[in-house]
Coordinates of C-alpha atoms and ligand atoms in Angstrom, one line a residue:
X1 CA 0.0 0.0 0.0
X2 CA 1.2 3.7 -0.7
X3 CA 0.4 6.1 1.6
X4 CA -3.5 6.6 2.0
X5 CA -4.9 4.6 -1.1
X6 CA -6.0 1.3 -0.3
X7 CA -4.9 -2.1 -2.0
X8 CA -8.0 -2.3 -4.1
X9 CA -7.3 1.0 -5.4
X10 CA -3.5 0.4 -6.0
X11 CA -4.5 -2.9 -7.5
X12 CA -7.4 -1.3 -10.0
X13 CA -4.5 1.5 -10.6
X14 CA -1.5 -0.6 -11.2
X15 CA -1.7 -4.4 -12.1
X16 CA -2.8 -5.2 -15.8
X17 CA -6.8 -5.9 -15.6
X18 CA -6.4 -9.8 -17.2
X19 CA -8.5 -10.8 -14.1
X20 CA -11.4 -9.1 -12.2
X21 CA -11.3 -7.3 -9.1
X22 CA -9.3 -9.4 -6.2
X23 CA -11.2 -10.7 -3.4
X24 CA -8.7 -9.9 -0.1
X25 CA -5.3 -9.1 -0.1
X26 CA -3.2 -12.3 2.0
X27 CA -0.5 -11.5 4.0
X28 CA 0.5 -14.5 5.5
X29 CA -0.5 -18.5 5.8
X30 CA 0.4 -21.4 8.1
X31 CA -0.9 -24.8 7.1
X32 CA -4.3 -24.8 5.6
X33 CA -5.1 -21.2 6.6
X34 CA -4.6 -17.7 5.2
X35 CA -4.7 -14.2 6.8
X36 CA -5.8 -11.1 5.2
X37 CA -4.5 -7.3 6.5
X38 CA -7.1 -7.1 8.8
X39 CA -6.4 -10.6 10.3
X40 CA -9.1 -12.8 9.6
X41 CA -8.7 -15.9 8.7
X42 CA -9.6 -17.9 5.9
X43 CA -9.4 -21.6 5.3
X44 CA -7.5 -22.3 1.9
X45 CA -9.4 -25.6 -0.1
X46 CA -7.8 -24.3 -2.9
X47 CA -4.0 -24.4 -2.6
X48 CA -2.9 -21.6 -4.9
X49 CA -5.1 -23.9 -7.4
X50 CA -3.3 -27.1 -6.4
X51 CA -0.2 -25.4 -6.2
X52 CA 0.6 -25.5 -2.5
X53 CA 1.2 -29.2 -1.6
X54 CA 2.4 -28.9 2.1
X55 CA 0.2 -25.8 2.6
X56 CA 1.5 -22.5 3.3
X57 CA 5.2 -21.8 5.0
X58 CA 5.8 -25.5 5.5
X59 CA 8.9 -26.1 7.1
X60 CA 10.4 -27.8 5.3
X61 CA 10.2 -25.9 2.2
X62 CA 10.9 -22.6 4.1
X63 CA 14.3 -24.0 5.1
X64 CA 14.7 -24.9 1.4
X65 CA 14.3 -21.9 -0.1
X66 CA 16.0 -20.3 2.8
X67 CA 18.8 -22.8 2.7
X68 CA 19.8 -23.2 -1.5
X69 CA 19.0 -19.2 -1.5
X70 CA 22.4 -19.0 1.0
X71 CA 24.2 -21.5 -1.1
X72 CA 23.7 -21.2 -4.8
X73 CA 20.3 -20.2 -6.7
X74 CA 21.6 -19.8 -10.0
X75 CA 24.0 -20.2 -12.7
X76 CA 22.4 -21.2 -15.8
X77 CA 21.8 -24.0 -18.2
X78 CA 25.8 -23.8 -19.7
X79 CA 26.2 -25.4 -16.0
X80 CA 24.7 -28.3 -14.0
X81 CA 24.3 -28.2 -10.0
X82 CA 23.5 -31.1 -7.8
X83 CA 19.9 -30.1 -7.1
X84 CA 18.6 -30.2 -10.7
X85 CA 20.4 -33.7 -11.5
X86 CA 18.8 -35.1 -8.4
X87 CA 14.9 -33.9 -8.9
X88 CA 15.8 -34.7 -12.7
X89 CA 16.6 -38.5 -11.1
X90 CA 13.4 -38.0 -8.8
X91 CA 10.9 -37.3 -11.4
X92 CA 12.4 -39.9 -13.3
X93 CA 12.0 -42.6 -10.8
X94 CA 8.5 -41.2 -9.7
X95 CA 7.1 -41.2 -13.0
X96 CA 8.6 -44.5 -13.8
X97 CA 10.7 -43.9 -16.8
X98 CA 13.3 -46.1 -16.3
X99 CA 17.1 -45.7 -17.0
X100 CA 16.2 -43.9 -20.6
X101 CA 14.1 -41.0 -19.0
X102 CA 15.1 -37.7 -19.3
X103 CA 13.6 -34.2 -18.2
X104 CA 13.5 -30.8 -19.2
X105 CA 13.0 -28.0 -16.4
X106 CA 10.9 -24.9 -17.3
X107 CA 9.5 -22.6 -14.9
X108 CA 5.1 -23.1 -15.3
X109 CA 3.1 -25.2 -16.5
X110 CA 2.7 -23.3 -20.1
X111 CA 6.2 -23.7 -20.6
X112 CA 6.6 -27.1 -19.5
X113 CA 3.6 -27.9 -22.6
X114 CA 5.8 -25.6 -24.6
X115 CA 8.2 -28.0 -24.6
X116 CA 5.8 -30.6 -24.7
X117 CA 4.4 -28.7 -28.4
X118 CA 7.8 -28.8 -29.7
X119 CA 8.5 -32.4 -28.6
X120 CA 5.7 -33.2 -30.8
X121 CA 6.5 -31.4 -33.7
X122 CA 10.2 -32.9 -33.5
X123 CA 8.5 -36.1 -33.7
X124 CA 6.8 -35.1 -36.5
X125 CA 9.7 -34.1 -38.4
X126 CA 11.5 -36.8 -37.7
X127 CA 9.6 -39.0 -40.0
X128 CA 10.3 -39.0 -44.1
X129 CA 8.9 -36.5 -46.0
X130 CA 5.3 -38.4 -47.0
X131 CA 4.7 -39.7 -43.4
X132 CA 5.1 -36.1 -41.9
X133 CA 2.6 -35.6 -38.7
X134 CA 1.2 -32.1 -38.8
X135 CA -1.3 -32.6 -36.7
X136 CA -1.6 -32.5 -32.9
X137 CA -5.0 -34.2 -31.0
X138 CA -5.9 -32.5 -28.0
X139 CA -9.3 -32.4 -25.8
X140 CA -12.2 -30.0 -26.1
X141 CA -12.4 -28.3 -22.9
X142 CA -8.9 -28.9 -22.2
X143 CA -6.8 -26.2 -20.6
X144 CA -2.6 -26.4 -21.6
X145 CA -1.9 -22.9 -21.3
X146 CA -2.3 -19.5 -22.3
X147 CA 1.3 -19.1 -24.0
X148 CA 0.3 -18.5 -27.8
X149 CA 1.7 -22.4 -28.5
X150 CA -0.6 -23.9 -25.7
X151 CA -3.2 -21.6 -26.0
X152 CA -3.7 -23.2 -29.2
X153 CA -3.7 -26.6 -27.4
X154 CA -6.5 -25.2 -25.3
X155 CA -9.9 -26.6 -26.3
X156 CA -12.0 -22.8 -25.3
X157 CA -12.7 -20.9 -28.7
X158 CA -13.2 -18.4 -26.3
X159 CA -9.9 -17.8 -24.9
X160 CA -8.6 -18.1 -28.2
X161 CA -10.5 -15.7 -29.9
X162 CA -8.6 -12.2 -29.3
X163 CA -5.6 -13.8 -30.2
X164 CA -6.2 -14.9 -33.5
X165 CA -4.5 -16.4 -35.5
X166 CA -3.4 -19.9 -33.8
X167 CA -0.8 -21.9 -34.0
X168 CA -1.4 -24.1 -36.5
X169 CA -1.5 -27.6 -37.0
X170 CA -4.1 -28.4 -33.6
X171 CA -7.1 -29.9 -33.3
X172 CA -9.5 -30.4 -30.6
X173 CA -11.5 -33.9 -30.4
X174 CA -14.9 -34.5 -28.0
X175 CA -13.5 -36.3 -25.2
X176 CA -14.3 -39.9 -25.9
X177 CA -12.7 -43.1 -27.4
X178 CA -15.1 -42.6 -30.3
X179 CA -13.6 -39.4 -31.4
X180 CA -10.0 -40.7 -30.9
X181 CA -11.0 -43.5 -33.1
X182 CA -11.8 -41.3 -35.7
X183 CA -9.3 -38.8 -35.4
X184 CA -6.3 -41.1 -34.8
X185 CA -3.9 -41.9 -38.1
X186 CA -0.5 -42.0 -39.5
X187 CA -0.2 -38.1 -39.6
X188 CA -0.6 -37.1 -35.7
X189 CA 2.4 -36.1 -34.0
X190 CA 0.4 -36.3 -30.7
X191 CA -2.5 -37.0 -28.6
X192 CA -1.7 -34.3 -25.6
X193 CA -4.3 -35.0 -22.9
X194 CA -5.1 -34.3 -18.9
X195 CA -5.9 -37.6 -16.6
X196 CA -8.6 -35.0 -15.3
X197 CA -9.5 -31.9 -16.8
X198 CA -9.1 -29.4 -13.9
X199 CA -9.9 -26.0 -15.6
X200 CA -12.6 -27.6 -17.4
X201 CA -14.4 -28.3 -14.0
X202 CA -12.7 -31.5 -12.5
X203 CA -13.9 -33.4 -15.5
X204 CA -13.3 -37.0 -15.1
X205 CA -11.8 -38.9 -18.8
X206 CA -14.2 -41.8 -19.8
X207 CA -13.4 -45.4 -18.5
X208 CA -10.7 -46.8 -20.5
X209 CA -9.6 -43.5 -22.3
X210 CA -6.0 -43.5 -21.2
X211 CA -5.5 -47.1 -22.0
X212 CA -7.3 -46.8 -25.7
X213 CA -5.6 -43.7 -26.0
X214 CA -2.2 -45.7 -25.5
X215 CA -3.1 -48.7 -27.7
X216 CA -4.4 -45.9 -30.4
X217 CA -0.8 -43.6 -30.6
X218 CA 0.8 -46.5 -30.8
X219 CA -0.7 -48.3 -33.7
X220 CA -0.3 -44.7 -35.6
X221 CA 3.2 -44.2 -34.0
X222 CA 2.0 -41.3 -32.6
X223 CA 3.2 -39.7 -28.8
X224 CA 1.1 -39.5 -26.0
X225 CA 1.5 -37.0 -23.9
X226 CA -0.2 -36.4 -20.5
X227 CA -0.7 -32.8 -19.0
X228 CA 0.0 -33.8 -15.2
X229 CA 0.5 -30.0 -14.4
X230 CA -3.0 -29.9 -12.0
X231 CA -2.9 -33.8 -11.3
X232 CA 0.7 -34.2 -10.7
X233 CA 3.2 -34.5 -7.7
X234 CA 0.2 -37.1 -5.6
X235 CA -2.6 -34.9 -5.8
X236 CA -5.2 -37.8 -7.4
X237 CA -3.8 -40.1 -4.5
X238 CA -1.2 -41.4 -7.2
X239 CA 1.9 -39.8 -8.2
X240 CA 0.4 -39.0 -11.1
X241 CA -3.0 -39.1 -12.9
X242 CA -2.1 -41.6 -15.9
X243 CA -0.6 -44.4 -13.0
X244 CA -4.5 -44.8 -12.3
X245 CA -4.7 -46.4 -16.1
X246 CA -1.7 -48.3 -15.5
X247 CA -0.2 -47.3 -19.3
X248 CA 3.3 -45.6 -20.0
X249 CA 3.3 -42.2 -21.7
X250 CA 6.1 -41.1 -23.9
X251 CA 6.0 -37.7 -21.7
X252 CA 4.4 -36.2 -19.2
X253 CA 4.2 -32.4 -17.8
X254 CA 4.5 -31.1 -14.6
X255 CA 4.3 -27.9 -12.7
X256 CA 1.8 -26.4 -10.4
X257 CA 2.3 -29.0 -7.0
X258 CA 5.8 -29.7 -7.6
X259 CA 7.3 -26.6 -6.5
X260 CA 5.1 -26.3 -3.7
X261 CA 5.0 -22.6 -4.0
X262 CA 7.9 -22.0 -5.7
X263 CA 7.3 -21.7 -9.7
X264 CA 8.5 -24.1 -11.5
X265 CA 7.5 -26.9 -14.8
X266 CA 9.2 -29.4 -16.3
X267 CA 8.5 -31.7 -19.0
X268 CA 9.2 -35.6 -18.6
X269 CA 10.0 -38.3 -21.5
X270 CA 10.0 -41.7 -21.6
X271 CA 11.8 -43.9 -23.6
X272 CA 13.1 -43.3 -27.5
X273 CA 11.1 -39.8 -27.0
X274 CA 13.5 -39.0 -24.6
X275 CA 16.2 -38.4 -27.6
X276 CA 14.2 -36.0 -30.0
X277 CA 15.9 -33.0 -28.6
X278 CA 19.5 -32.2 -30.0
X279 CA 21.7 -29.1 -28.4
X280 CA 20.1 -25.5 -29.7
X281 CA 16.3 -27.0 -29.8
X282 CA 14.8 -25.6 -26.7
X283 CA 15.8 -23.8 -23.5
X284 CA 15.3 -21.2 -20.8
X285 CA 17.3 -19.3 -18.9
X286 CA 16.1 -19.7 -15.5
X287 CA 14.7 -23.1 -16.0
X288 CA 15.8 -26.0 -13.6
X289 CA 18.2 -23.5 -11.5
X290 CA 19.2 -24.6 -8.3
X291 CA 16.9 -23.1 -6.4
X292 CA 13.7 -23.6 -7.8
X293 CA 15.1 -27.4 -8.4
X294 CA 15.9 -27.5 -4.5
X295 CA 12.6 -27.0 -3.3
X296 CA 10.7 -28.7 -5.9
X297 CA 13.2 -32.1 -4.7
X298 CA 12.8 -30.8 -0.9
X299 CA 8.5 -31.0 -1.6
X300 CA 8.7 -34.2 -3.3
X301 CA 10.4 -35.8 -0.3
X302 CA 8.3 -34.6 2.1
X303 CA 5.2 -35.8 0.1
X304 CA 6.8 -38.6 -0.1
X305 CA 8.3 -39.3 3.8
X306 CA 4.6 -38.0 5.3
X307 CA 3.0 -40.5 3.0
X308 CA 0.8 -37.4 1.5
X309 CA -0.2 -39.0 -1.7
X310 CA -1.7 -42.3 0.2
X311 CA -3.4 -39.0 2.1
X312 CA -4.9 -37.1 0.0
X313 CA -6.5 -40.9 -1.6
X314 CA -7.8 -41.0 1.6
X315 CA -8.9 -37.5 2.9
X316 CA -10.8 -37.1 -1.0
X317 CA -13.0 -40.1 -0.1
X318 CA -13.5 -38.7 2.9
X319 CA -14.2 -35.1 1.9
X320 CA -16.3 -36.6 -1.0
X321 CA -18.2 -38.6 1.6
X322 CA -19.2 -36.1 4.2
X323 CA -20.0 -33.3 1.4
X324 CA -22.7 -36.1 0.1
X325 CA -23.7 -35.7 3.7
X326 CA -24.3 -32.4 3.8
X327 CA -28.0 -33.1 2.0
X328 CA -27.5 -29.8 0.2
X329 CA -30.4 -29.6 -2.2
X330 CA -27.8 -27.7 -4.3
X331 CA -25.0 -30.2 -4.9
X332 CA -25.8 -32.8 -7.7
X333 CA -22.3 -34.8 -6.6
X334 CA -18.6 -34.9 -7.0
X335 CA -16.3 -35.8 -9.7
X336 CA -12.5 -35.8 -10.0
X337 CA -10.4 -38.0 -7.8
X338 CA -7.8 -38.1 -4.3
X339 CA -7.7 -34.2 -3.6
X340 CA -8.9 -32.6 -6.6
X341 CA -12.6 -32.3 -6.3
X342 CA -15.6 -31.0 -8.3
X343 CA -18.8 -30.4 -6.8
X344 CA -21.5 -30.2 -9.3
X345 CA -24.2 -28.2 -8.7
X346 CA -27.4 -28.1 -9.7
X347 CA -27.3 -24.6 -11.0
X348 CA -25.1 -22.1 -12.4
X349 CA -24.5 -20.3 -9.0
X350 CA -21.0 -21.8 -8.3
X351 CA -19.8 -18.0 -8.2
X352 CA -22.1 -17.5 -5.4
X353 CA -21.1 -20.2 -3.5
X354 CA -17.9 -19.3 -4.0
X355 CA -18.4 -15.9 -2.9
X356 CA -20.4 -16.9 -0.2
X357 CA -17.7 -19.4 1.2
X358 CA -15.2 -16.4 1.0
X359 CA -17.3 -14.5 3.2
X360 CA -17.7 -17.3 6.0
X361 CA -13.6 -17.6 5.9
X362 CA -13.5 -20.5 2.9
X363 CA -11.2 -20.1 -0.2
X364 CA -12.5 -22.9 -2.8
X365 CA -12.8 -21.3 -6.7
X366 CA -15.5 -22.2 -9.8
X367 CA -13.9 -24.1 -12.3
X368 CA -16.9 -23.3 -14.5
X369 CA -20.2 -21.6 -13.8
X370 CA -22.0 -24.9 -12.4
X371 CA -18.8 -26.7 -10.3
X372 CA -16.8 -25.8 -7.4
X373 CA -13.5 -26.7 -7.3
X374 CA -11.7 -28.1 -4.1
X375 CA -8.2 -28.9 -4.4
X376 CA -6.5 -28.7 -0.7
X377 CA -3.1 -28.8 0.5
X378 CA -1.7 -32.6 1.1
X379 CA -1.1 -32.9 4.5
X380 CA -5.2 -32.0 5.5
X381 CA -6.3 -34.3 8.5
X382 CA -10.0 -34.0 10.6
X383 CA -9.7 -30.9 12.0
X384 CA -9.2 -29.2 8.4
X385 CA -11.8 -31.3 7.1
X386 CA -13.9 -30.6 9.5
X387 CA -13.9 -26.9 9.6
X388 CA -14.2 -27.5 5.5
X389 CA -17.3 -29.0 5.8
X390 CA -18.7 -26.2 8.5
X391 CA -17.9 -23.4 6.2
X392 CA -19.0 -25.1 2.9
X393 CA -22.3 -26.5 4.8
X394 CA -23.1 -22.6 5.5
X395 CA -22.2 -21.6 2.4
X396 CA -24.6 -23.6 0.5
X397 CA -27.6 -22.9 3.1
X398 CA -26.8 -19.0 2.0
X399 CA -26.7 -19.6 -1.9
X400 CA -29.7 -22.3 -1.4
X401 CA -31.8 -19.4 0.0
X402 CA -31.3 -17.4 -2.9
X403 CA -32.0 -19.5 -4.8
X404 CA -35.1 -20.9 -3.6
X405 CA -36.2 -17.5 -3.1
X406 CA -35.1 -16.7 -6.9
X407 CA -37.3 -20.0 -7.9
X408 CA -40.7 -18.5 -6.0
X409 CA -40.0 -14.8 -7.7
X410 CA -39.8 -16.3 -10.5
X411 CA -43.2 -18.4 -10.1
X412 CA -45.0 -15.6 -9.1
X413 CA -43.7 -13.6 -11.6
X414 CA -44.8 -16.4 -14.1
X415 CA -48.1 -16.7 -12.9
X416 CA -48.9 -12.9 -12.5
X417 CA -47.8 -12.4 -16.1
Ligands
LIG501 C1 -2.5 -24.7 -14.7 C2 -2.4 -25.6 -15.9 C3 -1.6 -25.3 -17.0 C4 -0.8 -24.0 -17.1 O1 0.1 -23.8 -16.1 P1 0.7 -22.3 -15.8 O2 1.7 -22.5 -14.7 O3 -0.5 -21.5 -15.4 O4 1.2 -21.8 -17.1 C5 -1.5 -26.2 -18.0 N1 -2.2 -27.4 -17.9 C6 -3.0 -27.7 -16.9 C7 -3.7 -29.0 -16.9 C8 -3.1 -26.8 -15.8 O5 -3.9 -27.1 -14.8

């Protein structure tokens, strides 16, 4: 804050206006929780959208950041330092890749799907003349990025609209085996897809879809590649969403819960995949520096040593079960899986649950007008749960209200006119 304005006045004035007006300004977390300037505290079912794995100013990542900070953050890619060869050898080993993995470290989950666009188009090229592969498969509804290469793997004509015109060479396919049957031949490069499609509303795949998809692209000789940036680092109670299937990718992306907090993406190959990049292909300055790669490795273990991805298996069934519970005439059910969570609702008033969970002390988001989005830290246990399903309970009784008193205005108004 400067001098007498406030922070909503400072924010309207001086941060580019790509999102609406901010709801509270956080100063500080612990755990599940949030405080705003004036103190109060909010409960945080949203994680910095999955983004906060241990919660907020976890020990362990505090000391580090704090720690690699006072010992070497950066030097660039001409150079290699011990914390980026071993999360490079833990992503490996998590993801299951096998001796012939190899990884690329970007710094978001746009630019890890960068990588991932340009991985596909190497593959592409790397056929003869006559069997090139122009064309890259991706899911309506599916949310990559908003980079201009990955916003044109991002299945909303709306977001692509001002920015006409896209990359080309994309095409989005309805999200079932059907499609991919159709769409699938010798001239795809890729079939990039998420396990669960988070932005689109926690939208589940079909049964089988990862397994047919795998069958499919390899038939045509065509990569898949899954987008683990949302579903990643334990969050579905696996280390990542495509384990579920059981099937090997030939890459996989990463970002969001990795670093915990800290920004960082990287993109993971598997097998022959792994050598389609040559020296002066691809790279980033800050990418995979030692700090960033430091407390991306220090989060992993810790998920890993507290047993956080058996966790949040655990804590989603239970979340899943007691918001059944609740009775709310309003929720329809849940999709998505471990701790990524949609509540569907039976009407487009997920905004106003939304807004009326931020003004009990609940942070949760609408992943589209008719689904709210819960995606927790990790490490939840009862009490957090608990206080979740307080907050969310009184939510919905405000928004049901409303509505219910929206439905009889609307009666009358039908049968007066
Ligand atoms: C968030 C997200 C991205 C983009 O990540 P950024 O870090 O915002 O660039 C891409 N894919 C999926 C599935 C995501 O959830």
């Amino acid at each position: 804050m400067t001098g007498t304005t406030t922070w909503r006045e400072d924010a309207g004035r001086d941060l580019v206006r790509n999102v609406g007006d901010r709801f509270a300004l956080f100063v500080r977390g612990e755990g599940a929780y949030l405080w705003d300037e004036d103190g109060t505290r909010y409960l945080d079912f949203l994680a910095g959208i999955a983004v906060n794995s241990l919660g907020h100013a976890h020990p362990v990542f505090v000391d580090a950041v704090a720690g690699q900070a006072a010992t070497l953050a950066h030097v660039s890619n001409y150079f290699a330092t011990p914390p980026q060869l071993a999360l490079a050898a833990k992503l490996k080993q998590l993801a299951g890749t096998g001796p012939d993995g190899r990884v690329y470290f970007a710094n978001s989950g746009a630019e890890a799907n960068e990588a991932a666009f340009k991985l596909a188009r190497l593959h592409g090229a790397s056929q003869d003349a006559r069997a090139a592969r122009p064309r890259v498969l991706t899911l309506e509804n599916a949310f990559h990025g908003r980079t201009m290469g990955t916003l044109a793997m991002t299945g909303k004509p709306a977001m692509q609209e001002p920015f006409l015109p896209m990359v080309a060479g994309v095409e989005h396919i309805a999200p079932t085996v059907a499609a991919l049957e159709a769409a699938m031949a010798d001239d795809v490069a890729a079939l990039v897809v998420e396990p669960i499609q988070g932005e689109a509303g926690v939208v589940d795949l079909p049964d089988g879809y990862l397994e047919r998809a795998r069958e499919l692209t390899s038939r045509h000789g065509a990569l898949l590649i899954v987008d683990e940036i949302q579903t990643g680092a334990g969050r579905t109670g696996a280390w990542f969403g495509f384990q579920h299937a059981g099937i090997v990718p030939d890459a996989i992306t990463v970002a969001k819960g990795i670093g915990g907090g800290f920004p960082i993406g990287a993109l993971v190959t598997f097998g022959e995949t792994s050598e389609l990049f040559y020296p002066g292909t691809h790279g980033s300055t800050f990418g995979g520096n030692a700090l960033g790669t430091a407390v991306s490795l220090a989060v992993l273990d810790e998920i890993e040593r507290a047993g956080l991805v058996e966790n949040a298996s655990a804590r989603g069934v239970q979340i899943r079960e007691r918001i059944a519970s609740i009775g709310s005439p309003l929720v329809r059910g849940t999709r998505g899986r471990g701790l990524l969570i949609g509540v569907a609702l039976q009407h487009p008033v997920a905004g106003a649950v939304v807004a009326a969970a931020q003004e009990h002390g609940l942070i949760v988001n609408a992943a589209n007008p008719s689904t709210v989005r819960i995606a927790p830290p990790l490490n939840i246990g009862d009490v957090e749960i608990d206080d979740f399903i307080g907050l969310f309970t009184r939510a919905l009784a405000t928004v049901e209200t409303s509505v219910l008193l929206d439905a009889d205005h609307s009666a009358t108004t039908e049968v007066s006119a």
